[in-house]
PDB file of C-alpha atoms and ligand atoms in Angstrom:
ATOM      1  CA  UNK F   8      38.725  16.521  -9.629  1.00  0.00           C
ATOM      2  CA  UNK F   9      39.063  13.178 -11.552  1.00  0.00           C
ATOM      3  CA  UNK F  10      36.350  10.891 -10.533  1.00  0.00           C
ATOM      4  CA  UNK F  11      36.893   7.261 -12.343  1.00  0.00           C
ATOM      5  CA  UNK F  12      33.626   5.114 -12.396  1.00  0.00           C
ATOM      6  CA  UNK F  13      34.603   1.625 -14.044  1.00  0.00           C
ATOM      7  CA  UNK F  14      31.724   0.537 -15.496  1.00  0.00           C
ATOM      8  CA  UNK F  15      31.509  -3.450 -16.273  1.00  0.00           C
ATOM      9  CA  UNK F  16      28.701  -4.066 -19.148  1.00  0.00           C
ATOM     10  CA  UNK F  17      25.790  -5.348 -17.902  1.00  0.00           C
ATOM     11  CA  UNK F  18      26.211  -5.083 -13.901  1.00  0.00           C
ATOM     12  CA  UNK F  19      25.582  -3.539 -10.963  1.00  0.00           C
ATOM     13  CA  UNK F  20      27.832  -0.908 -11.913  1.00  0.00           C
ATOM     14  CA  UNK F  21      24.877   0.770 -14.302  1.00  0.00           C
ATOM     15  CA  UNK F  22      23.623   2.339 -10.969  1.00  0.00           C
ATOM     16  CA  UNK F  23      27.266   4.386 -10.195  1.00  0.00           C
ATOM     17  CA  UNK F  24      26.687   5.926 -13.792  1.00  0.00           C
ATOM     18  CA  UNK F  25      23.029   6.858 -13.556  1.00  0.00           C
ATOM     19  CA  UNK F  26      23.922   8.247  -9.704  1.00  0.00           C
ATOM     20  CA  UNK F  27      26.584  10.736 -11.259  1.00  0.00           C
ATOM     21  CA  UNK F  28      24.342  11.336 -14.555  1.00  0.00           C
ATOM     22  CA  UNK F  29      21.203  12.477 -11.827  1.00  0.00           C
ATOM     23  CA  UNK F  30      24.037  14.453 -10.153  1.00  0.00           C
ATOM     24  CA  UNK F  31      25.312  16.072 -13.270  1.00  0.00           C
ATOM     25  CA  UNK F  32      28.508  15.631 -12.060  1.00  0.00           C
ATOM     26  CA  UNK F  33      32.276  15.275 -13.603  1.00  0.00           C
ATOM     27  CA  UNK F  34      33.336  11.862 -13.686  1.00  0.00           C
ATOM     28  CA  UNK F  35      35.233   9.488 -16.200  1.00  0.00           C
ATOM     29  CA  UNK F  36      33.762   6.599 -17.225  1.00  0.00           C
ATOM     30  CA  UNK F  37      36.291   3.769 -17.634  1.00  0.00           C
ATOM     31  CA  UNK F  38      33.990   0.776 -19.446  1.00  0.00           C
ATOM     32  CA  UNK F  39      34.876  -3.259 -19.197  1.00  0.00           C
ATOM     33  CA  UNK F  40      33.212  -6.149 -21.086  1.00  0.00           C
ATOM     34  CA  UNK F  41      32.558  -9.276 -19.318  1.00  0.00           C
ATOM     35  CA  UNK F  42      35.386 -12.166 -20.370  1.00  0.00           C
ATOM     36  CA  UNK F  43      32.497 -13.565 -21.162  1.00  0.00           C
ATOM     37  CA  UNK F  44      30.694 -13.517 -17.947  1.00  0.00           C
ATOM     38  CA  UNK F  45      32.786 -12.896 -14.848  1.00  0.00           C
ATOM     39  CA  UNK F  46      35.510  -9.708 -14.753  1.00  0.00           C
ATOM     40  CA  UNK F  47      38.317  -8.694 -17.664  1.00  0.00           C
ATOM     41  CA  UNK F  48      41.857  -8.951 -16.434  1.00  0.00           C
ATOM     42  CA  UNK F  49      41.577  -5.112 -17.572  1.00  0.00           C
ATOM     43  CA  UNK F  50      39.116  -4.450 -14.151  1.00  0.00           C
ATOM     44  CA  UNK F  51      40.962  -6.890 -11.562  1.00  0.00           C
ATOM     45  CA  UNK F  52      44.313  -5.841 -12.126  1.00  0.00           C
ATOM     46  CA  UNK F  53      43.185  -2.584 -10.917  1.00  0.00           C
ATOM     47  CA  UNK F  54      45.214  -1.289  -7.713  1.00  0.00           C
ATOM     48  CA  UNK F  55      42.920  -1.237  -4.918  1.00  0.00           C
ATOM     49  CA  UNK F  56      40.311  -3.447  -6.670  1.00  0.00           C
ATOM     50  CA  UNK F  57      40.722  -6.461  -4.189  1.00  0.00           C
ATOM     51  CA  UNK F  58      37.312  -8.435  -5.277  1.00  0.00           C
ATOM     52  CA  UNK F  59      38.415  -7.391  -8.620  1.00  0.00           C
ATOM     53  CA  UNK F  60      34.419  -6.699  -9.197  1.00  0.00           C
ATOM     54  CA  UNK F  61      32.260  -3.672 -10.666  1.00  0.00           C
ATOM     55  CA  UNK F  62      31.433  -0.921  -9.265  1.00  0.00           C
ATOM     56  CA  UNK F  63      34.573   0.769  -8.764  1.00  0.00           C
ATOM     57  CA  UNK F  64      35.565   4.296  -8.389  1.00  0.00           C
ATOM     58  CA  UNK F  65      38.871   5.638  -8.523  1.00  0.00           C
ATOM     59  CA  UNK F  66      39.453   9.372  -6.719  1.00  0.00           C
ATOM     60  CA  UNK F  67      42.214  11.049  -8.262  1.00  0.00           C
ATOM     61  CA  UNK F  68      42.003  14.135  -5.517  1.00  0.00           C
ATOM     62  CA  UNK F  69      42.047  12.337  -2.633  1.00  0.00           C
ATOM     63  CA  UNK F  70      43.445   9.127  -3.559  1.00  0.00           C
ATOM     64  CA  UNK F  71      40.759   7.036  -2.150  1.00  0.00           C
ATOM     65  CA  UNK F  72      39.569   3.878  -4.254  1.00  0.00           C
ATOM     66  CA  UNK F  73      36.056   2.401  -3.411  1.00  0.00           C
ATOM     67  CA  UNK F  74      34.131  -1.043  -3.962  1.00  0.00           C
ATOM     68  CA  UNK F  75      30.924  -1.727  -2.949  1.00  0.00           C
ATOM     69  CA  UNK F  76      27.604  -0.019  -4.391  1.00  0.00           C
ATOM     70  CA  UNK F  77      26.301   1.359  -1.588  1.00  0.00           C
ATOM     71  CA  UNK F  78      29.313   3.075  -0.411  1.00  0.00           C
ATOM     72  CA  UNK F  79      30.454   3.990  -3.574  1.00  0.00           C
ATOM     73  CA  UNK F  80      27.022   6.173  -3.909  1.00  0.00           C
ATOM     74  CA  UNK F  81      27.100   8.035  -0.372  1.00  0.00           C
ATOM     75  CA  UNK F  82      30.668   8.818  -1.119  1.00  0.00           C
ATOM     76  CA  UNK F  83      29.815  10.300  -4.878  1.00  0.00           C
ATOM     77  CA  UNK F  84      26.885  11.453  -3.080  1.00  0.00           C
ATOM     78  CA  UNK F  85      28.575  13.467  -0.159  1.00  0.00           C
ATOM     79  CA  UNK F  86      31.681  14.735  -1.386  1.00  0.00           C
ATOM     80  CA  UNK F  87      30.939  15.357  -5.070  1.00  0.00           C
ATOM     81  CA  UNK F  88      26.790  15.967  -5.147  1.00  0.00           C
ATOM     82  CA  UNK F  89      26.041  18.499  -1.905  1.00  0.00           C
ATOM     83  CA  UNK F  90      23.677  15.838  -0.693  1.00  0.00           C
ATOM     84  CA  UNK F  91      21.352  15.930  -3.441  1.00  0.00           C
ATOM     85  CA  UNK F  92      19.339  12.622  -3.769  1.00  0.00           C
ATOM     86  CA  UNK F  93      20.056  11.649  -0.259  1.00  0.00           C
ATOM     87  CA  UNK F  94      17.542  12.191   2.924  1.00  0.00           C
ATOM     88  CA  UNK F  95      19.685  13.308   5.749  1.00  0.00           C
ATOM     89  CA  UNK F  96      18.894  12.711   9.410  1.00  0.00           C
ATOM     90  CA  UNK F  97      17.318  16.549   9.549  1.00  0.00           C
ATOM     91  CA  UNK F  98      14.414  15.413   7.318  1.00  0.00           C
ATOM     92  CA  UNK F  99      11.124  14.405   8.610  1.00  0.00           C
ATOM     93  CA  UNK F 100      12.128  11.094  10.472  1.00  0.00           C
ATOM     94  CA  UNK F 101      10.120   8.531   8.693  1.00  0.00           C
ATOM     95  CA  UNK F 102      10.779   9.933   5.249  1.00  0.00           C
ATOM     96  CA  UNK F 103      14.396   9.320   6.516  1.00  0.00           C
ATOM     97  CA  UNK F 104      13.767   6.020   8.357  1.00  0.00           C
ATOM     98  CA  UNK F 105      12.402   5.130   4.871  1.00  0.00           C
ATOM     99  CA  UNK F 106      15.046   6.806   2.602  1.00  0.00           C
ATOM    100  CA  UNK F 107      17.591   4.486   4.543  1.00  0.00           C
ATOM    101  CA  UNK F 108      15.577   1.012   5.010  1.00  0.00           C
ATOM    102  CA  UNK F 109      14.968   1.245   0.888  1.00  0.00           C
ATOM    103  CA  UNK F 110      18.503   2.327   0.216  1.00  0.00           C
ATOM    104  CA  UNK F 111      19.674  -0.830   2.188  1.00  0.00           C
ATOM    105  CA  UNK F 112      17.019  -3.180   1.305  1.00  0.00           C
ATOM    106  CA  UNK F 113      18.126  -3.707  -2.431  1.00  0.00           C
ATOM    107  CA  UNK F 114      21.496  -4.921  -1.685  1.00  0.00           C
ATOM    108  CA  UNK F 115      20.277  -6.421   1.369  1.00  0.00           C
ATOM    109  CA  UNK F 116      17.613  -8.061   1.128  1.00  0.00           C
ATOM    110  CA  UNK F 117      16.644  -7.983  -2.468  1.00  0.00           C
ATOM    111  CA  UNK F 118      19.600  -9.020  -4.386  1.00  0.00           C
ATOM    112  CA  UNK F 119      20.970 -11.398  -2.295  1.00  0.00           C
ATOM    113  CA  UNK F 120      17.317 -13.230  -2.670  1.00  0.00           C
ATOM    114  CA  UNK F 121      17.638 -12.889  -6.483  1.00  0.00           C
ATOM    115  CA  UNK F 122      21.475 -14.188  -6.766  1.00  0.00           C
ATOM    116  CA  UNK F 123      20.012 -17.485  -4.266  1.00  0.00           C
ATOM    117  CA  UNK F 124      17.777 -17.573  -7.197  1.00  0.00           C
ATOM    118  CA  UNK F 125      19.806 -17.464 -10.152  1.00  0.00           C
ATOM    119  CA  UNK F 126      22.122 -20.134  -8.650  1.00  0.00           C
ATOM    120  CA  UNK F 127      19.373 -22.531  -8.177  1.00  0.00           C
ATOM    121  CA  UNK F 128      18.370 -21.536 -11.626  1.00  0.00           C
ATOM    122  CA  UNK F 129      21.115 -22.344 -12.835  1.00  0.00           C
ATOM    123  CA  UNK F 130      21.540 -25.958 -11.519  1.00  0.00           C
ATOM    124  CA  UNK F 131      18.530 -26.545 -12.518  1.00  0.00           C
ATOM    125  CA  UNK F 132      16.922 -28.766  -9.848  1.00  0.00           C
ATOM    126  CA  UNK F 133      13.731 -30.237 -10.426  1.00  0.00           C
ATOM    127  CA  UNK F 134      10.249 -28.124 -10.431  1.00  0.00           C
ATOM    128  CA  UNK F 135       9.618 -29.764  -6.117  1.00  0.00           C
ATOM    129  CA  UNK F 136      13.145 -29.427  -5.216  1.00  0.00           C
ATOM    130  CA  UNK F 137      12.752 -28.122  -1.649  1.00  0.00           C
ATOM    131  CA  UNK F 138      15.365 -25.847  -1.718  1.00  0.00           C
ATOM    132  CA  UNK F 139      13.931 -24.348  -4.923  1.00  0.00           C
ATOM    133  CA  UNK F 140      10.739 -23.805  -3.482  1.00  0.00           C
ATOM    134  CA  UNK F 141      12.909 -22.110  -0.438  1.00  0.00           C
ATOM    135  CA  UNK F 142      14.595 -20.014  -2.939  1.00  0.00           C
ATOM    136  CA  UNK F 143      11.416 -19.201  -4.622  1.00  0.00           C
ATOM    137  CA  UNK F 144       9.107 -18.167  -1.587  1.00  0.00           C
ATOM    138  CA  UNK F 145      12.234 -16.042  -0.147  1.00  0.00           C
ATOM    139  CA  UNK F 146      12.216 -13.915  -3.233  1.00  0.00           C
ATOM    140  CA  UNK F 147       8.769 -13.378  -4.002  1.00  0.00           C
ATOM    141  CA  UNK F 148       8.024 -12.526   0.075  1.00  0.00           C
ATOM    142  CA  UNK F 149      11.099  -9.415  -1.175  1.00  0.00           C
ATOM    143  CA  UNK F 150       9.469  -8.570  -4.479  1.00  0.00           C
ATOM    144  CA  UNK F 151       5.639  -8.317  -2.714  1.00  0.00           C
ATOM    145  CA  UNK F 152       7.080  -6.351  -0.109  1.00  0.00           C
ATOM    146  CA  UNK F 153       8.801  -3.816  -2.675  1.00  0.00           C
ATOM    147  CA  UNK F 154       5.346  -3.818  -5.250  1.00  0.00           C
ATOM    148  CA  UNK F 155       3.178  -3.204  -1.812  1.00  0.00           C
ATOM    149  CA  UNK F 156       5.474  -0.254  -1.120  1.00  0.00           C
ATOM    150  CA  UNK F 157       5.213   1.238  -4.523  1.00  0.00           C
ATOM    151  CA  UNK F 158       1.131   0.950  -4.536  1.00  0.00           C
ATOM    152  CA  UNK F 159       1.295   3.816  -2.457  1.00  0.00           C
ATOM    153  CA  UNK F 160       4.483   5.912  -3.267  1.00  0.00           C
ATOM    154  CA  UNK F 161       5.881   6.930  -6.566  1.00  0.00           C
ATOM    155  CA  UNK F 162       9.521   6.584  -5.715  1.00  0.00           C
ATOM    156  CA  UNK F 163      11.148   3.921  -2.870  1.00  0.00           C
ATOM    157  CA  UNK F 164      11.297   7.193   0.120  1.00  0.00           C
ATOM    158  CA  UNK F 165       8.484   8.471  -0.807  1.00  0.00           C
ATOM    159  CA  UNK F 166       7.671  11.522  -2.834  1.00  0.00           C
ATOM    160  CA  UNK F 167      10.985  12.447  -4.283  1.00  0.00           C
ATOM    161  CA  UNK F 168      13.524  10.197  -6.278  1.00  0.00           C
ATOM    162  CA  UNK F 169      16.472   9.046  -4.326  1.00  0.00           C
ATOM    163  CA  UNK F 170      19.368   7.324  -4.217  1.00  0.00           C
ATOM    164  CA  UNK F 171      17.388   4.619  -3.010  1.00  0.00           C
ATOM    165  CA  UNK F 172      15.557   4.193  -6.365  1.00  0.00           C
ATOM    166  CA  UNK F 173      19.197   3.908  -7.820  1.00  0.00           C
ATOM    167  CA  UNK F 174      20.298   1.497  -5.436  1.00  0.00           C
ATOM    168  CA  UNK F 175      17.223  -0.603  -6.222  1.00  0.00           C
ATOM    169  CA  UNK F 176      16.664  -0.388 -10.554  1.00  0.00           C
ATOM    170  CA  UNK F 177      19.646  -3.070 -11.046  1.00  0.00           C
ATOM    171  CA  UNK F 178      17.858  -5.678  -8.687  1.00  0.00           C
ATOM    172  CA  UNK F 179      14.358  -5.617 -10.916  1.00  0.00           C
ATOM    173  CA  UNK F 180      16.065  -4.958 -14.593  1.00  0.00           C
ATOM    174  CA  UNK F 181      19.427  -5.463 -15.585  1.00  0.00           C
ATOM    175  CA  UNK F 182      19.737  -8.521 -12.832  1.00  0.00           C
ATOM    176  CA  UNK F 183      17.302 -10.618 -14.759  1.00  0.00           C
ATOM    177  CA  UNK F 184      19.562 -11.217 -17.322  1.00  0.00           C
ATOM    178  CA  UNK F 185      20.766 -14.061 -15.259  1.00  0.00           C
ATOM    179  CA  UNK F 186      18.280 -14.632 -12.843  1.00  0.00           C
ATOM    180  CA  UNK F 187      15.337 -15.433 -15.163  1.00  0.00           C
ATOM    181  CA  UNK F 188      12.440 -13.421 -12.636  1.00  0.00           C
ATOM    182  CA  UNK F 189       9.097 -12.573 -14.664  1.00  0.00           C
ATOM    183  CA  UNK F 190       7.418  -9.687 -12.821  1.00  0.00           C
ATOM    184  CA  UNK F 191       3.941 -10.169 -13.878  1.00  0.00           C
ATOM    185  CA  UNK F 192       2.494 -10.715 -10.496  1.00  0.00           C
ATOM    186  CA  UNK F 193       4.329  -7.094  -9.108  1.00  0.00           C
ATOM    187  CA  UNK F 194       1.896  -4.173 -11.541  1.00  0.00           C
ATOM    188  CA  UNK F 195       3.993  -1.159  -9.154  1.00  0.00           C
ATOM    189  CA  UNK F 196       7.021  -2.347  -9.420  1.00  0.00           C
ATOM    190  CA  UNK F 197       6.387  -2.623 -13.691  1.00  0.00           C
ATOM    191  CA  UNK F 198       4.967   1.176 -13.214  1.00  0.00           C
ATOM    192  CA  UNK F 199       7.819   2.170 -10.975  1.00  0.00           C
ATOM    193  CA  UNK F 200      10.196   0.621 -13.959  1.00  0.00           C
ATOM    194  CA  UNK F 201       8.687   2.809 -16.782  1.00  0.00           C
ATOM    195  CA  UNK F 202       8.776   5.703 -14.191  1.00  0.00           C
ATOM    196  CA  UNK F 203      12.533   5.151 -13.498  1.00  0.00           C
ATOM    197  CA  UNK F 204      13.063   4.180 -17.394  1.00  0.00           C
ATOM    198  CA  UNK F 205      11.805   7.883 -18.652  1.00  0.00           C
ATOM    199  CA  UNK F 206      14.083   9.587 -16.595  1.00  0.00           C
ATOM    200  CA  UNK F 207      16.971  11.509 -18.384  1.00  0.00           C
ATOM    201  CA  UNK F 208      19.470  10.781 -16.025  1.00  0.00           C
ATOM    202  CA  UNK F 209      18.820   6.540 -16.568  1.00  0.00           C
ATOM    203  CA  UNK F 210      18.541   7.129 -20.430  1.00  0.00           C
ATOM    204  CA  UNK F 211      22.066   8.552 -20.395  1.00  0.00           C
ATOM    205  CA  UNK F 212      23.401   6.440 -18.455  1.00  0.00           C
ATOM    206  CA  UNK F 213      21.938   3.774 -20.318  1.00  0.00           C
ATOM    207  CA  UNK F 214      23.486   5.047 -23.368  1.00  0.00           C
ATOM    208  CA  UNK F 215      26.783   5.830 -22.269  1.00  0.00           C
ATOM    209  CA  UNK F 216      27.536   2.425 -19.806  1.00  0.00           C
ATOM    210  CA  UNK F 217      25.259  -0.239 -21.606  1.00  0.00           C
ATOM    211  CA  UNK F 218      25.004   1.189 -25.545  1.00  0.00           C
ATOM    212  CA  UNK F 219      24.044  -2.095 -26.776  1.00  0.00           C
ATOM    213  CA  UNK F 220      21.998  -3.630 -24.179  1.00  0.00           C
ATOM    214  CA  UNK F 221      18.151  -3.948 -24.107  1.00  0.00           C
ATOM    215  CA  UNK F 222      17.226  -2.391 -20.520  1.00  0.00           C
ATOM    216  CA  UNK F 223      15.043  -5.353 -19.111  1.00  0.00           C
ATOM    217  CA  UNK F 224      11.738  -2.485 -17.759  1.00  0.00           C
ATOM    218  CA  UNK F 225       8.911  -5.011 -18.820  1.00  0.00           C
ATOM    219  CA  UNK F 226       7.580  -7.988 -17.028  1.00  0.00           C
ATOM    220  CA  UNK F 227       8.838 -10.563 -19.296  1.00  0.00           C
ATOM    221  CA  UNK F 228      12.332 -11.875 -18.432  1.00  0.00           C
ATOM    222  CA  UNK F 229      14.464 -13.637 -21.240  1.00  0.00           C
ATOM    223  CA  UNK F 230      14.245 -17.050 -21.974  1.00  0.00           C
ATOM    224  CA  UNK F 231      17.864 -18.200 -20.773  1.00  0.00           C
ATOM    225  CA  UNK F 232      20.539 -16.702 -18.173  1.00  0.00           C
ATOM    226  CA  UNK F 233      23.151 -14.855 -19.977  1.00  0.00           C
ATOM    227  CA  UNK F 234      25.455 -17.463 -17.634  1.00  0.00           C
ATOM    228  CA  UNK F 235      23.767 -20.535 -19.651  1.00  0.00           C
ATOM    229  CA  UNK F 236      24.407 -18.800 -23.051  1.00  0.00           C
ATOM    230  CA  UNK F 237      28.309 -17.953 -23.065  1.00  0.00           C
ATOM    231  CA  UNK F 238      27.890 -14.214 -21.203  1.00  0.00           C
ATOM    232  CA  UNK F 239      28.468 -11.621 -23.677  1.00  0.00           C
ATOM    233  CA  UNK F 240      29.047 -13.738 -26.743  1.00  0.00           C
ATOM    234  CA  UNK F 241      25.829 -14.320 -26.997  1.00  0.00           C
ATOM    235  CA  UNK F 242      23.484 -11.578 -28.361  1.00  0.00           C
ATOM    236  CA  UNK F 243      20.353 -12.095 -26.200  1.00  0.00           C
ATOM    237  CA  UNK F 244      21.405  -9.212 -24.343  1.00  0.00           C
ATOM    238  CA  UNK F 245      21.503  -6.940 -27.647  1.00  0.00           C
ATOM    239  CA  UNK F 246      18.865  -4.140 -28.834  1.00  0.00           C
ATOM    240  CA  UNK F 247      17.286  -6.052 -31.838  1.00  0.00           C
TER     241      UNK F 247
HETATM  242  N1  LIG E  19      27.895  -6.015  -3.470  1.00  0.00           N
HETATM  243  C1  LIG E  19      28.700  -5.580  -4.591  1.00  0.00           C
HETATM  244  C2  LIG E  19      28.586  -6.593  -5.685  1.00  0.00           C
HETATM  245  C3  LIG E  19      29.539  -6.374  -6.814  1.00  0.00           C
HETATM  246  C4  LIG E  19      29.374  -7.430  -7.882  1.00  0.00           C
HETATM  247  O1  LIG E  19      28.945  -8.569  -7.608  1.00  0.00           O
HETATM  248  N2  LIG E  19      29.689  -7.074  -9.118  1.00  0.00           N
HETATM  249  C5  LIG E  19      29.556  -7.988 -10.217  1.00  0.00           C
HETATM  250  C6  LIG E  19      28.776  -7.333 -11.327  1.00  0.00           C
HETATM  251  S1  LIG E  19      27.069  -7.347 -11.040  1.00  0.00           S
HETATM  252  C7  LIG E  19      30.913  -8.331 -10.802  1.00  0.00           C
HETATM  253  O2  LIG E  19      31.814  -7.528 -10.782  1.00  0.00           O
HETATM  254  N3  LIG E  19      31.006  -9.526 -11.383  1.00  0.00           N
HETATM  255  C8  LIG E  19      32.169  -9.990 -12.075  1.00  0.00           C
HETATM  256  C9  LIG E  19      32.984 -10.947 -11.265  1.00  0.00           C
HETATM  257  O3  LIG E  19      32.645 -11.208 -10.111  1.00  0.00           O
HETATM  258  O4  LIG E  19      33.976 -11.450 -11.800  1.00  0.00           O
HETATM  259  C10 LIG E  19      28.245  -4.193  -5.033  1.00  0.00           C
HETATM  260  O5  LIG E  19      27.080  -3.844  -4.841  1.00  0.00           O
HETATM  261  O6  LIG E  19      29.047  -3.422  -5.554  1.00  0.00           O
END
């Protein structure tokens, strides 16, 4: 089995590598840089690739290419991992009711609230702008909802880790890079962060995908978007 995860620095993409790092399993990682922000010709000329965005796995057993995050990790998940870091329909129902609603509500709910924004961020309206303050309520309404969830659980379904958690990591670290979000007011999702940042699995795949980067796990989000500062020719992004 070849399994080919294209990785693009700095993106969503980090969660495909930590998925198959938890699983242990075979896979090649095929790394892009940003040119300087959005994709290298290197990931959209890819067959199959028609967004031409990260994640993006390549299958060389069954010939099936794959976009899309969420898919990406129930396929990995169910045809390469047994099941492991899934809840299936045979668990207790609300543990699975829960498993699914979390796995969903980061790319759902969560980022989508984030990338609204970064784009108002980024045109930088003025501090009564309504549809800042639109943007603003919208996203703290998701981030309360995910810090009142963690008050009470240690991981996003509950007692175990999940896919779930990896669906969700991106949306509260690495996505801040561009989306400048401080998470002060959110003390469970900062303790679920340094929980999820001492893993093994995230380390490695944190060293492998991202080598240079400075994982964003405190509260404290940088001072500009990496869009504002020229993408990856900047260095605000860099380990010091
Ligand atoms: N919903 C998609 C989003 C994919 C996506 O937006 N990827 C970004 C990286 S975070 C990308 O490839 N950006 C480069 C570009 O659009 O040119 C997923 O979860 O896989």
């Amino acid at each position: 089995m070849v399994l080919t995860v294209h990785h693009l620095g700095i993106s969503q993409s980090e969660r495909i590598v930590w998925l198959c790092e938890e699983l242990g399993i075979d896979y090649k990682l095929v790394k892009h840089t940003r040119a300087p922000v959005l994709s290298p010709d290197s990931l959209k000329s890819l067959p199959g690739n028609v967004l031409g965005q990260a994640p993006f796995i390549e299958d060389s057993d069954t010939g099936v290419t794959l976009s899309e995050s969420g898919a990406i990790a129930e396929y990995i998940i169910h045809k390469y991992g047994g099941g492991k870091l899934s809840i299936g329909p045979d668990a207790d129902a609300k543990t699975y009711a829960s498993y699914l609603y979390w796995f969903h509500y980061a790319n759902a709910t969560l980022q989508p609230a984030l990338q609204v924004g970064m784009f108002v961020g980024l045109a930088k309206l003025e501090d009564g702008a309504m549809v800042k303050g639109l943007a603003d309520r919208r996203l703290h309404v998701a981030l309360q909802q995910l810090d009142d969830r963690l008050k009470d659980h240690k991981w996003l379904a509950g007692s175990d880790f999940t896919a779930a958690d990896i669906m969700m990591v991106y949306c509260v670290s690495t996505q801040r890079y561009y989306g400048l979000v401080s998470l002060a007011p959110y003390e469970n999702v900062l303790r679920y962060l340094r929980d999820c940042g001492q893993r093994d699995g995230y380390r490695r795949a944190m060293e492998k995908g991202d080598p240079e980067m400075e994982p964003l796990l405190g509260a404290q989000a940088p001072a500009k978007s990496l869009i504002d500062v020229g993408g990856t020719e900047s260095d605000i992004w860099k380990k010091k």
